[in-house]
Amino acid sequence: MVEAGILSKLPDNISFGKDENSKQEFAHLLSSISALANTKFSLDSSKLIPAIILILDSSSRIETKKLCLTALHNLSSVLENVEILTSNGTIDYLINLSSTKETAEKALAILSNLVVTLAGKRSIERNPAVPDRFIEITAWEESPKCQELSAYVLMVLAHQSPLMRQKMSEAGIVQVLLGLVLLGSPLARKRALKILQWFKDERQMRVGPHSGPQVGRRAAIGLPVDDRRGAEVVGKVLMRKIVKESLYKNLERITSRARDGDEDALKLKALVVSSSSKSLPY
């Protein structure tokens, strides 16, 4: 059918109205055609992708949406399709679909293909729900595959990006990753450990070799007793520091135990220093 020119005959504006059956049948056809993307056959997706997105956006059936997502996943594995998939709002739509349990796994699989490209990574970073959305998904204990995919997206986003790691830290990623190390699948555990190792190394570089008491800290403690407001502020600051130090000590213990108990985790000692996110092994 493709050789006969079926793609060239696709109209620019496909309209099925409220006919969900026709949408599902057409989505099934497009999904089958998209499988050719992983073959040597030359597949022109300039009309195929917009048609898939149109059905995906207009259909109310989960099964139809899944067929469309399967098609997009096939097409997202081809580098030539990245530009069109990142230039028409598809990334934002996929991130929204990732929050729905029924469509999350397929949406995350597409985002995992796109995030390793420069255009895909930038488009994902620009979404206001990032990284919070992926951190939330990483806590889905009942969906191990979603945890693995979400952890992968977070790992690529965090790679060589101090700003993104700061956003992740502020969103509470460390606690979520510690839980993933303890309860996640082996693959999710590896990915969580890698991100945690980056946070640990970054903290050690920031703190330096001296971790003893500092003059500034002593001066703060010496505030006048009658300055209650100032004392409360100092108390909160010190409490945050104590909690953070305790959290990172637990982080170090867990990463250390994980290495001792898992031969694969020993690979974390040789952290990736490449400038390309494609160098990430998981």
Backbone as a ProteinNet text record, in pm:
[ID]
protein_1_A
[PRIMARY]
MVEAGILSKLPDNISFGKDENSKQEFAHLLSSISALANTKFSLDSSKLIPAIILILDSSSRIETKKLCLTALHNLSSVLENVEILTSNGTIDYLINLSSTKETAEKALAILSNLVVTLAGKRSIERNPAVPDRFIEITAWEESPKCQELSAYVLMVLAHQSPLMRQKMSEAGIVQVLLGLVLLGSPLARKRALKILQWFKDERQMRVGPHSGPQVGRRAAIGLPVDDRRGAEVVGKVLMRKIVKESLYKNLERITSRARDGDEDALKLKALVVSSSSKSLPY
[TERTIARY]
82.5	0	86.2	195.2	283.8	350.2	392.8	455.1	355.9	227.3	123.9	91.2	150.5	133.6	22.4	-9.5	-119.6	-90.8	37.2	70.6	52.4	81.9	67.4	-79.2	-168.3	-311.1	-381	-304.5	-365.7	-402.7	-525.4	-565.2	-494.9	-478.1	-412.8	-496.9	-626.3	-715.7	-812.3	-777.1	-862.1	-969.4	-1093.8	-1202.4	-1293.5	-1306	-1394.3	-1515.7	-1521	-1630.5	-1626.2	-1737.3	-1745.4	-1744	-1706	-1703.3	-1577.5	-1589.1	-1473.8	-1427.7	-1520.1	-1481.9	-1389	-1423	-1338.8	-1201.7	-1199.7	-1072.2	-983.1	-1044	-966.4	-914.6	-997.4	-954.6	-841	-852.5	-748.7	-620.1	-634.6	-517.6	-446.2	-523.5	-465.5	-386.5	-440.2	-371.7	-240.5	-245.4	-125.3	-20.7	-66.6	25.9	98.9	25.8	87	188.4	152.9	244	369.8	353.5	467.8	573.4	532.7	628.7	738.4	711.7	811.7	926.8	908.7	1013.9	1139.9	1125.3	1240	1296.8	1260.7	1313.1	1392.4	1444.1	1520.7	1429.3	1299.4	1204	1200.7	1203.4	1199.7	1056	1032	896.8	889.4	808	788.5	684	729.3	638.8	585.5	607.8	565.3	413.9	338.2	192.2	145.1	226.4	188.4	181.8	283.6	288.3	174.6	148.6	35.1	-98.5	-117.7	-242.6	-255.3	-144	-145.3	-177	-112.9	-133	-276.5	-333.6	-471.9	-568.7	-550.7	-637.6	-613.6	-486.5	-450.8	-518.3	-521.6	-577	-730	-790.9	-937	-1011.6	-942.9	-1012.1	-1028.3	-1139.5	-1165.8	-1141.6	-1112.8	-1089.3	-942	-919.9	-783.6	-715.1	-789.3	-730.5	-682	-759.2	-718.2	-593.9	-589.8	-472.4	-348.5	-365.6	-252.4	-198.4	-289	-246	-165.3	-211.8	-140.3	-3.9	1.8	128.5	226.5	174.4	260.3	321.5	239.4	288.4	395.3	370.9	468.6	597.3	584.6	704.5	790.3	725.7	800.2	872.2	802.6	858.9	964.7	951.9	1047.9	1184.9	1192.6	1321.8	1407.1	1350.1	1422.1	1463.6	1592.1	1646	1583.5	1552.8	1496.5	1359	1292.1	1158	1158.8	1275.8	1283.7	1236.5	1275.9	1241.9	1091.4	1018.5	873.4	805.9	863.5	805.4	830.7	926.5	958.8	919.4	852	822.9	674.4	589.3	445.3	369.1	438.7	372.6	353	408.2	390.9	453.5	569.6	638.9	549.6	490.7	404	284.3	229.4	114.1	153.8	272.2	320.3	345.8	398.3	422.1	289.7	186.4	53.8	0.3	18.6	-29.2	47.5	170.3	250.7	195.8	108.2	50.9	-72.9	-120	-236.1	-187.8	-228.9	-176.8	-193.6	-307.5	-334.5	-240.4	-193.3	-109.9	33.5	63.3	193.5	310.5	301.3	415.8	454	355.1	384.8	434.8	375.6	420.2	563.7	596.9	732.5	833.8	791.4	881.3	919.5	823.2	851.7	944	915.2	998.7	1140.6	1154.6	1287.7	1367.4	1298.9	1366.4	1407.1	1322.4	1345.8	1444.1	1449.2	1531.7	1681	1721.4	1864	1909.3	1816.5	1852.5	1854.5	1934.5	1946.9	1813.4	1744.5	1615.6	1512.3	1511	1416	1441.1	1567.6	1602.6	1563.5	1592.5	1558.3	1407.5	1333.2	1186.9	1129.2	1183.1	1135.9	1171.9	1292.2	1337	1250.4	1197.3	1117.2	977.8	932.3	798	794.7	698	693.6	670.1	621.8	596.4	721	831.1	957	1047.4	1110.4	1118	1012.8	926.8	832.2	748.3	700.3	613.4	685.3	809.3	883.8	920.8	945.2	974.5	852.3	734.4	610	592.8	618.9	601.9	702.3	821.4	924.5	881.5	784.4	734.2	617.8	579.7	469.2	516.6	505.4	553.9	477.7	351.6	270.5	297.8	383.9	414.9	566	630.6	777.1	833.6	761.8	811.4	810.2	705.7	699.3	810.3	839.5	948.5	1081.3	1104	1229.2	1243	1135.8	1139.8	1153.2	1079.5	1086.3	1224.3	1281.6	1416.5	1518.2	1495.3	1586.6	1580.1	1458.6	1442.7	1510.5	1489.6	1552.4	1704.2	1754.2	1898.2	1960.7	1896	1948.1	1939	1827.9	1811.8	1915.2	1947.4	2041.1	2185.9	2212.4	2349.9	2415.2	2523	2599.8	2512.1	2412.7	2325.4	2303.7	2394.3	2379.6	2247.4	2201.4	2076.4	1958.6	1953	1844	1853.8	1975	1991.2	1944.8	1968.2	1920.9	1768.1	1704.2	1557.6	1506.5	1574.4	1534.2	1547.7	1657	1680.2	1571.7	1536.8	1432.7	1295.8	1277.2	1149.3	1143.7	1251.5	1251.3	1290.4	1375.9	1409.9	1492	1575.6	1664.9	1585.3	1482.4	1400.7	1334.2	1284.8	1217.9	1317	1436.9	1538.2	1584.4	1594.1	1630.6	1526.5	1399.6	1293.6	1302.5	1341.1	1354.2	1469.7	1578	1692.4	1651.7	1566.6	1525.4	1417.2	1323.5	1205	1189.4	1271.6	1254.9	1311.9	1286.5	1341.1	1492.1	1565.7	1710.9	1751.2	1678.6	1713.1	1684.3	1568.1	1534.2	1633.8	1677.5	1774.6	1907.3	1953.3	2078.5	2069.6	1958.6	1942.1	1932.9	1861.2	1850.1	1986.5	2064.3	2197.3	2289.7	2278.4	2364	2332.7	2204.4	2166.8	2209.4	2187.9	2227.6	2377.9	2453.3	2599.2	2639.6	2569	2598.8	2570.5	2458.9	2426.8	2532	2574.6	2674.7	2807.3	2851.6	2977.6	2970	2855.6	2837.6	2842.5	2782.7	2783.5	2924.8	2999.5	3135.9	3224.4	3203.9	3280.4	3244.3	3116.6	3069.7	3120.4	3115.4	3155.4	3306.3	3379.6	3524.6	3572.1	3702.9	3759.1	3728	3692.8	3668.7	3519.1	3475.2	3333	3308.2	3410.2	3397.5	3315.3	3296.2	3216.9	3281.5	3201.7	3250.3	3221.9	3301.2	3288	3150.1	3100.3	2969.1	2860.1	2873.8	2773.4	2776.9	2897.7	2910	2854.3	2882.4	2833.7	2682.2	2621.2	2474.9	2415.5	2483	2430.8	2440.3	2532.8	2553.8	2461	2347.6	2251.2	2195.1	2154.1	2095.9	1975.8	1961.5	1854.5	1717.2	1707	1576.4	1532.7	1622.2	1584.5	1518.2	1391.5	1323	1309.5	1277	1258.7	1387.8	1498	1627.1	1663.1	1632.3	1664.2	1583.9	1457.6	1374.9	1430	1473.9	1530.7	1654.8	1743.8	1866.7	1833.5	1734.2	1695.9	1646.9	1567.2	1516.8	1630	1723.9	1837.6	1919.9	1948.2	2026.5	1953	1821.4	1743.5	1747.6	1736.6	1745.2	1880.4	1985.9	2120.4	2135.8	2079.9	2088.5	2013.7	1892.1	1812.3	1883.2	1939.6	2007.8	2131.1	2208.4	2327.3	2289.2	2181	2133.9	2088.3	2020	1971.6	2087.3	2191.4	2304.6	2387.3	2389.2	2458	2386.3	2251.6	2173.7	2196.5	2206.7	2232.6	2363.2	2467.7	2598.5	2593.9	2521	2510.1	2441.2	2330.3	2253.1	2332.4	2398.7	2477.6	2592.6	2649.8	2759.6	2711.4	2596	2541.7	2500.6	2444.2	2399.5	2517.7	2631	2749.3	2798.6	2795	2842.5	2754.6	2624.1	2531.3	2500.7	2551	2514.7	2637.2	2683.5	2804.9	2788.6	2669.5	2647.6	2661.2	2624.5	2630.8	2773.6	2871.2	3011	3052.1	2977.3	3008.7	2991.9	2920.3	2898.2	3026.9	3132.1	3258.3	3321.7	3291.3	3343.5	3232.5	3208.9	3098.8	3126.5	3019.3	3030.9	3079.3	3180.9	3232.8	3218.1	3151.8	3135.2	3042.1	3055.8	2970.2	2838.3	2821.4	2697.7	2614.5	2483.8	2395.7	2375	2409.9	2395	2496.3	2596.1	2695.3	2640.4	2521.5	2462.9	2430	2476.8	2466.1	2332	2244.5	2118.4	2001.5
-120.9	0	126.3	119.9	236.4	258.9	149.8	160.7	213.6	188.3	236.7	383.8	443.2	586.6	624.4	536.4	567.2	690.2	710.4	824.8	957.6	958.8	1082.9	1120.7	1023.5	1049.6	1088.9	1093.5	1135.2	1282.5	1318.8	1460.5	1538.1	1667.6	1752	1764.7	1767.1	1779.5	1661.3	1561.3	1443.6	1471	1442.2	1466.6	1344.6	1289.3	1175.7	1214.1	1341	1382.3	1306.5	1247.5	1170.4	1020.4	980.3	838.7	772.8	721.3	662.1	532.5	458.6	333.8	360.8	461.8	496.8	546.2	622.3	670.8	554.1	456.8	343.1	258.8	237.5	159.7	229.9	361.6	437.3	439.3	448.8	445.4	311	204.9	71.4	63.7	122.1	124.2	201.9	320.1	402.9	336.7	265.6	193.9	83.8	14	-91.4	-32.7	79.1	144.1	193.5	244.9	301	196.4	69.2	-37.6	-43.8	10.8	12.4	107.8	192.8	288.8	218.2	98.5	23.6	-73.4	-54.2	-136.8	-49.7	-110.2	-36.1	40.1	19	85.4	234.9	315.9	461.1	505.9	560.1	598	748.6	814.6	958.7	984.8	1041.8	1061.4	1203.7	1285.8	1426.2	1440.9	1347	1348	1245.6	1144.3	1036.5	1085	1156.6	1202.7	1300	1401.9	1490.8	1417.5	1316.1	1239.9	1161.8	1104.2	1028	1119.5	1235	1329.4	1381.2	1402.5	1450.4	1349.8	1222	1118	1103.6	1107.8	1096.2	1204.3	1323.2	1437.5	1437	1383.6	1393	1271.7	1159.5	1037.8	1032.8	977.1	961.1	818.1	728	588.2	565.4	498.7	468.3	375.6	279.1	184.4	255.6	352.6	430.1	512	571.8	649.4	560.5	439.1	346.8	309.2	290.9	260.9	377	497.9	616.9	629.6	601	609.3	502.4	385.4	280.9	326.8	391.4	443.6	550.3	641.7	747.3	689.9	583.5	519.9	460.2	395.4	341.2	452.3	562	672.5	750.2	754.5	830.5	764.8	640.1	570.5	607.8	685.4	729.1	874.6	900.2	1033.4	1140.9	1106.4	1204.4	1255.5	1182.7	1223.8	1312.1	1331.5	1407.3	1551	1613.7	1754.9	1777.4	1696.5	1716	1678.7	1582.8	1541.6	1642	1731.5	1830	1972.2	1987.5	2123.5	2158.1	2065.6	2093	2070.4	2079.6	2062.1	1918.3	1824.6	1683.5	1648.9	1707.3	1679.8	1713.8	1832	1874.7	1781.4	1738.3	1648.5	1513	1465.2	1337	1344.9	1457.3	1474.2	1472.7	1532.4	1528.1	1384.9	1310.9	1172.6	1082.9	1121.4	1039.5	1039.6	1132.8	1138.7	1050.8	995.2	905.8	761.8	683.2	547.1	462.8	480.2	395.9	425.1	547.1	585.2	619.4	615.3	661.4	583.5	451.2	370.2	398.3	404.5	428.9	572	667.9	807.2	822.8	758.5	765.7	697.7	590.8	522	613.9	692.2	788.6	897.9	950.6	1056.3	1006.2	878.2	820.2	818.1	796.1	801.3	943.6	1039.4	1178	1251.2	1215.7	1291.4	1276.9	1171	1152.4	1237.1	1306	1399.1	1540.4	1626.9	1763.5	1837.3	1825.5	1893.7	1839.5	1707.9	1646.8	1686.4	1685.2	1721.4	1865.7	1955.2	2096.5	2117	2047	2060.7	2010.4	1900.3	1846	1939.3	1993.5	2084.9	2210.1	2253.4	2376.8	2359	2235.8	2212.9	2248.4	2329.6	2373.3	2260.2	2145.4	2033	1949.7	1984.4	1909.5	1981.2	1908.7	1762.6	1701.1	1785.7	1737.6	1619.2	1626	1519.9	1384.8	1384	1257.8	1207.5	1298.6	1258	1190.4	1244.4	1184	1043	1026.9	895.7	795.7	843	755.5	695.7	755.9	704.7	606.8	574.8	481.1	337.9	289.8	156.1	46.5	74.3	-27.4	-33.9	54.3	56.6	56.5	-60.4	-66.4	-23	-53	-12.8	139.3	202.4	348.9	408.5	344.7	390.9	386	277	261.6	368.2	389.3	486.4	628.9	660.3	794.2	821.2	720.8	735.2	757.2	693.2	711.9	855.4	907.4	1046.3	1141.7	1119.4	1204.2	1193.1	1073.1	1051.4	1129.2	1126.3	1199.5	1350.1	1395.3	1538.6	1587.8	1504	1543.7	1538	1461.2	1440.1	1571.3	1609.3	1730.2	1856.2	1860.8	1978	2016.5	2095.9	2137.9	2209.8	2289.7	2362.7	2267.3	2165.1	2068.2	1986.4	1953	1878.7	1962.5	2092	2180.3	2180.5	2188.3	2183.5	2051	1943.4	1811.7	1803.5	1856.6	1854.7	1932.3	2048.1	2130.9	2063	1976.8	1905.9	1778.3	1747.7	1632	1501.2	1506.5	1383.7	1286.6	1337.7	1248.8	1146.6	1191.5	1099.2	994.7	1037.7	944.9	842.1	886.4	795	695.4	739.6	647.4	536.8	573.4	473.6	378.5	432.2	349.7	251.4	295	206.4	88.4	113.8	9.5	-81.7	-25.4	-101.3	-119.5	-53.7	-58.2	-183.7	-198.5	-310.3	-293.5	-398.1	-385.7	-273	-257.1	-152.4	-14	1.5	130.3	163.3	61.5	79.9	132.6	76.5	122.7	269.3	304.7	442.6	538.7	498.1	582.3	600.8	493.5	500.6	593.9	590.8	678	825	859.9	998.9	1037.6	947.5	975.1	996.1	919.7	934.9	1073.7	1124.8	1260.6	1363.9	1347.9	1440.3	1431.8	1310.8	1290.9	1356.2	1332.8	1391.4	1543.3	1593.9	1738.6	1800.9	1735.3	1786.3	1784.7	1678.1	1669.6	1778.7	1810	1917.9	2052.6	2069.5	2195	2213.3	2105.5	2113.1	2120.5	2046.5	2046.6	1951.4	1948.3	1852.9	1884.6	2011.1	2049.3	2054.7	1978.5	1976.3	2017.4	2075.6	2116.5	2242.4	2289.5	2410.8	2532.8	2627.5	2747.5	2869.3	2975.2	3097.1	3157.4	3159	3217	3148.6	3017.6	2942	2979.4	2995	3032.8	3172.9	3260.8	3397.8	3401.6	3316.5	3313.8	3266.1	3166.9	3112.9	3216.8	3310.6	3409.8	3528.8	3518	3628.3	3658.1	3781.1	3815.9	3728.4	3695.8	3605.8	3666.5	3798.9	3862.5	3880.7	3847.4	3859.5	3729.5	3710.8	3583.4	3552.6	3654.7	3631.3	3582.1	3648.7	3606.2	3466.8	3435.6	3302.6	3195.2	3226.4	3129.5	3102.8	3210.4	3195.3	3108.4	3139	3060.7	2915.2	2893.6	2757.2	2678.8	2743.9	2677.2	2643.6	2738.1	2715	2596.2	2594.2	2484.1	2351.4	2353.3	2230.5	2177.8	2268.9	2227	2162.2	2222.8	2169	2030.9	2014.6	1884.8	1778.4	1813.2	1718.8	1683.3	1784.8	1761.5	1673.1	1701.9	1621.3	1477	1459.4	1325	1252.5	1325.9	1267.3	1219.1	1301.4	1263.6	1151.4	1145.2	1033.1	902.8	907.5	789.3	754.1	857.6	836.6	760.6	803.9	739.6	595.3	571.4	434.9	343.5	394.2	312.2	283.3	385.9	363.2	268.3	276.6	187.5	44	26	-109.2	-168.6	-83.2	-131.6	-181.9	-114.2	-158.6	-292.2	-306.2	-430.2	-548.3	-522.1	-631.1	-657.9	-575.9	-588.4	-563.2	-665.7	-651	-546.3	-538.8	-441.3	-299.1	-276.5	-140.3	-91.4	-183.5	-141.4	-53.8	-63.1	18.5	166.8	199.2	340.1	409.7	332.9	395.9	466.8	417.3	482.2	564.5	683.9	769	823.3	846.8	897	1040.5	1071.2	1206.9	1258.5	1178.5	1218.4	1337.4	1415.3	1532.4	1494.7	1369.3	1326.8	1244.8	1275.2	1199	1058	1031.5	897.4	801	853.5	768.3	699.8	737.3	675.6	529.9	435.8	293.7	230.4	294.3	228.9	286.5
0	0	0	77	82.8	-52.1	-115.8	-247.9	-350.9	-328.5	-420.9	-398.1	-293	-269.9	-175.3	-78.8	12.1	97.8	133.1	218.6	146.5	18	-59	-77.8	-57.6	-75	55	163.5	289.9	283.2	316.5	313.9	424.4	402.9	503.2	629.5	614.1	729.5	732.5	813.5	826.1	930.8	896.7	991.1	997.6	1119.5	1140	1223.2	1263	1350.2	1481.5	1519.3	1643.4	1618.6	1498	1462.7	1520.3	1641.1	1709.2	1642.7	1582.7	1515.7	1397.9	1318.1	1203.1	1249.2	1356.1	1409.7	1451.4	1518.8	1566.5	1450.3	1349.5	1232.6	1158.8	1144.9	1075.4	1158.4	1290.3	1378.6	1367.7	1354.4	1337.5	1207.2	1100.9	971.7	981.5	1041.9	1054.1	1143	1244.8	1332.2	1255.6	1170.1	1088.1	990.6	928.6	833.8	904.7	1025.7	1098.9	1131.9	1135	1163.5	1058.1	939.4	832.1	863.6	964.6	1000.1	1047.1	1100.6	1151.8	1049.3	924.2	815.1	718.7	614	513.9	417.8	433.6	345.1	375.3	271	287.6	313.2	432.3	472.5	493.1	412.4	425.2	533.9	644.1	758.2	768.3	666.3	672	684.6	628.4	643.3	745.5	765	856.3	1001.6	1045.3	1184.6	1216.9	1134.1	1164.4	1172.9	1086.1	1089	1219.6	1264.2	1389.7	1507.8	1509.9	1620.6	1622.8	1503.5	1494.5	1556.3	1523.5	1579.1	1729.2	1767.8	1909.5	1992.8	1938.8	2011.5	2013.8	1908.4	1896.6	1949.9	1965	2007.9	2159.5	2201.8	2344.9	2391.2	2297.8	2332.1	2367.7	2479	2522	2422.3	2368.4	2273.7	2148	2100.6	1983	2014.5	2131.5	2172.6	2179.7	2230.1	2240.5	2102.4	2006.3	1869.3	1811.7	1837.3	1789.1	1855.7	1984.2	2056.6	2009.6	1975.9	1919.7	1788.2	1705.6	1577.5	1599.3	1692.2	1720.2	1778.2	1856.2	1912	1801.2	1705.3	1590.5	1514.8	1492.6	1414.6	1492.1	1624.5	1705.5	1711.6	1669	1669.3	1548.5	1456.5	1335.9	1353.8	1342	1369.1	1281.1	1157	1063.4	1107.3	1195.4	1238.8	1362.9	1422.4	1547.9	1529.7	1419.9	1399.4	1399.6	1324.8	1317.7	1450.3	1522.7	1650	1762.3	1740.8	1844.9	1807	1693.6	1646.3	1642.1	1681.9	1670.3	1800.6	1913	2042.2	2084.6	2008.4	2041.4	2175.8	2204.7	2330.8	2450.3	2446.6	2557.3	2572.6	2459.2	2463.3	2522.3	2486.2	2538.6	2688.9	2734.1	2877.6	2953.4	2894.9	2957.3	2962.8	2853.5	2849.1	2946.2	2978.9	3069.7	3212.4	3243.2	3377.9	3391.7	3279.4	3280.9	3278.5	3375	3390.8	3264	3193.3	3076	2959.1	2948.5	2833.6	2873.5	3002	3051.1	2992.1	2991.8	2948.3	2803.7	2715.3	2573.9	2551.7	2623.2	2609.8	2658.4	2769.6	2824.2	2732.9	2666	2572.8	2456.5	2408.6	2300.7	2351.4	2469	2527.3	2552.2	2585	2605.3	2475.7	2363.9	2233.5	2197.2	2231	2189.8	2279.8	2408	2502.5	2474.7	2404.7	2375.3	2257	2192.3	2085.1	2142.2	2082.8	2133	2127.3	2012.5	1996.7	2094.6	2111.5	2203.1	2347.5	2386.8	2524.5	2554.9	2461.5	2482.4	2491.5	2406.5	2409.5	2540.9	2591	2718.4	2833	2830.6	2937	2945.4	2831.3	2828.9	2888.2	2900.9	2954.6	3103.2	3147.2	3287.7	3387.7	3339.9	3430.7	3456.8	3391.2	3403.5	3502.8	3596.6	3609.3	3701.9	3759.3	3861.2	3813.9	3688.2	3636.7	3637.1	3592.6	3586.5	3725.8	3818	3955.9	4017.1	3990.1	4040.1	3984.6	3855.1	3791.7	3847.5	3879.8	3934.6	4068.2	4132.5	4261.1	4243.8	4119.3	4095.7	4120.4	4240.2	4272.9	4199	4163.7	4096	3946	3894.2	3750.4	3729.9	3748.4	3739.2	3604.6	3495.3	3363.5	3350.1	3400	3397.5	3483.2	3595.6	3681	3606.2	3534.4	3459.8	3351.6	3276.5	3167.1	3219.6	3325	3382.4	3441.1	3507.1	3562.4	3450.9	3335.8	3222.7	3171.2	3155.9	3110	3207.8	3337.1	3438.8	3433.6	3409.8	3403.7	3288.7	3172.6	3056.8	3080.3	3137.6	3164.9	3266.1	3363.9	3469.6	3424.7	3319.2	3274.2	3231.6	3301	3270.6	3268.1	3355.8	3364.1	3510.3	3568.2	3708.3	3735.1	3638.7	3656.8	3670.7	3584.1	3592.5	3720.5	3762.1	3887.6	4006.7	3999.6	4106.3	4112	3994.3	3988.9	4045.2	4009.6	4058.8	4210.6	4261.5	4405.7	4479.2	4426.2	4487.7	4481.1	4381.3	4366.3	4450.2	4523.5	4612.8	4548.8	4446.4	4374	4457.6	4548.1	4623.2	4703.6	4773.3	4852.5	4764.4	4648.1	4555.7	4502.5	4468.1	4415.2	4521.1	4645.7	4753.6	4766.2	4752.6	4755.3	4637.3	4521.5	4401.2	4415.5	4479.6	4502.9	4590.9	4687.5	4781.6	4725.6	4647.7	4607.5	4456.9	4376.9	4232.2	4168.1	4039	3962.6	3948.3	3910.9	3894.8	3800.2	3688.6	3592.7	3649.9	3713.3	3775.2	3885.3	3955.4	4063.5	4009.1	3898.4	3837.8	3798	3737.7	3691.6	3810.1	3913.4	4033	4098.7	4106.9	4167.4	4090.2	3959.6	3878.9	3907.7	3912.4	3940.5	4082.2	4178.1	4316	4327.2	4249.9	4252.6	4204.7	4104.4	4056.1	4164.3	4234.9	4343.3	4454.2	4484.4	4589.3	4551	4428.2	4381.7	4378.6	4334.1	4325.9	4465.2	4561.6	4698.3	4755.3	4729.4	4780.7	4721.6	4594.8	4532.4	4593.9	4629	4685.5	4828.5	4907.1	5047.4	5061.4	4978.9	4987.9	5096	5121.5	5216.8	5362.2	5394.2	5533.1	5560.5	5655.7	5690	5834.6	5898.7	6038.3	6051.9	6175.9	6199.7	6139	6094.1	6028.5	6114.8	6091.5	6170.4	6155	6032.8	6006.4	6085.4	6100.6	6173.7	6321.8	6377.3	6517.6	6541.8	6447.7	6462.5	6462.4	6380.2	6374.2	6505.5	6566.4	6691.4	6803	6789.7	6893.6	6887.3	6823.9	6818	6956.8	6982.5	7112.5	7145	7273.5	7316.7	7292.8	7308.1	7295	7150.6	7056.7	6915.1	6871.5	6909.7	6884.4	6736.4	6659.6	6516.3	6452.8	6488.1	6433.7	6478.4	6603.9	6655.7	6583.3	6553.9	6482.1	6343	6276.4	6142.3	6147.1	6243.7	6257.4	6287.5	6374.8	6408.8	6288.7	6204.3	6084.4	5988.1	5974.3	5884.7	5932.8	6063.7	6119.2	6105	6125.4	6113.3	5970.8	5873.2	5732.9	5704.8	5758.9	5735.9	5797.6	5917.7	5984.7	5905.6	5859.3	5780.5	5650.7	5584	5457.2	5476.8	5583.1	5609.7	5640.2	5716.7	5748	5622.8	5533.6	5409.3	5323.6	5312	5228.7	5291.1	5425	5488.5	5456.1	5460.6	5422.4	5277	5193	5050.2	5032.6	5105	5092.5	5140	5250.4	5301.4	5200.8	5142.3	5048.3	4922.2	4866.7	4745.3	4772.9	4893.1	4929.7	4942.8	5010.5	5026.2	4892.8	4806.1	4674.9	4594.3	4604.7	4531.4	4584.7	4717.9	4777.9	4740.2	4721.3	4695.7	4551.1	4461.1	4320.1	4234.2	4164.9	4084.3	3975.7	3918.1	3811	3862.1	3986	4039.3	4054.1	4049.9	4059.2	3941.6	3832.8	3715.7	3744.6	3849.8	3883	3924.4	3956.7	3994.3	3875.9	3757.1	3636.7	3575.9	3627.8	3581.6	3443.2	3370.2	3234.6	3234.8	3153.1	3144.4	3002	2918	2778.8	2767	2660.6	2639.7	2576.8	2538.2	2472.9	2568.2	2577.5	2664.6	2612	2486.7	2431.6	2492.9	2567.2	2629.2	2752.9	2797.6	2915.1	2884.8	2969.2	2936.1	2963.9	3037.4	3073.5	2999.4
[MASK]
++++++++++++++++++++++++++++++++++++++++++++++++++++++++++++++++++++++++++++++++++++++++++++++++++++++++++++++++++++++++++++++++++++++++++++++++++++++++++++++++++++++++++++++++++++++++++++++++++++++++++++++++++++++++++++++++++++++++++++++++++++++++++++++++++++++++++++++++++++++++++

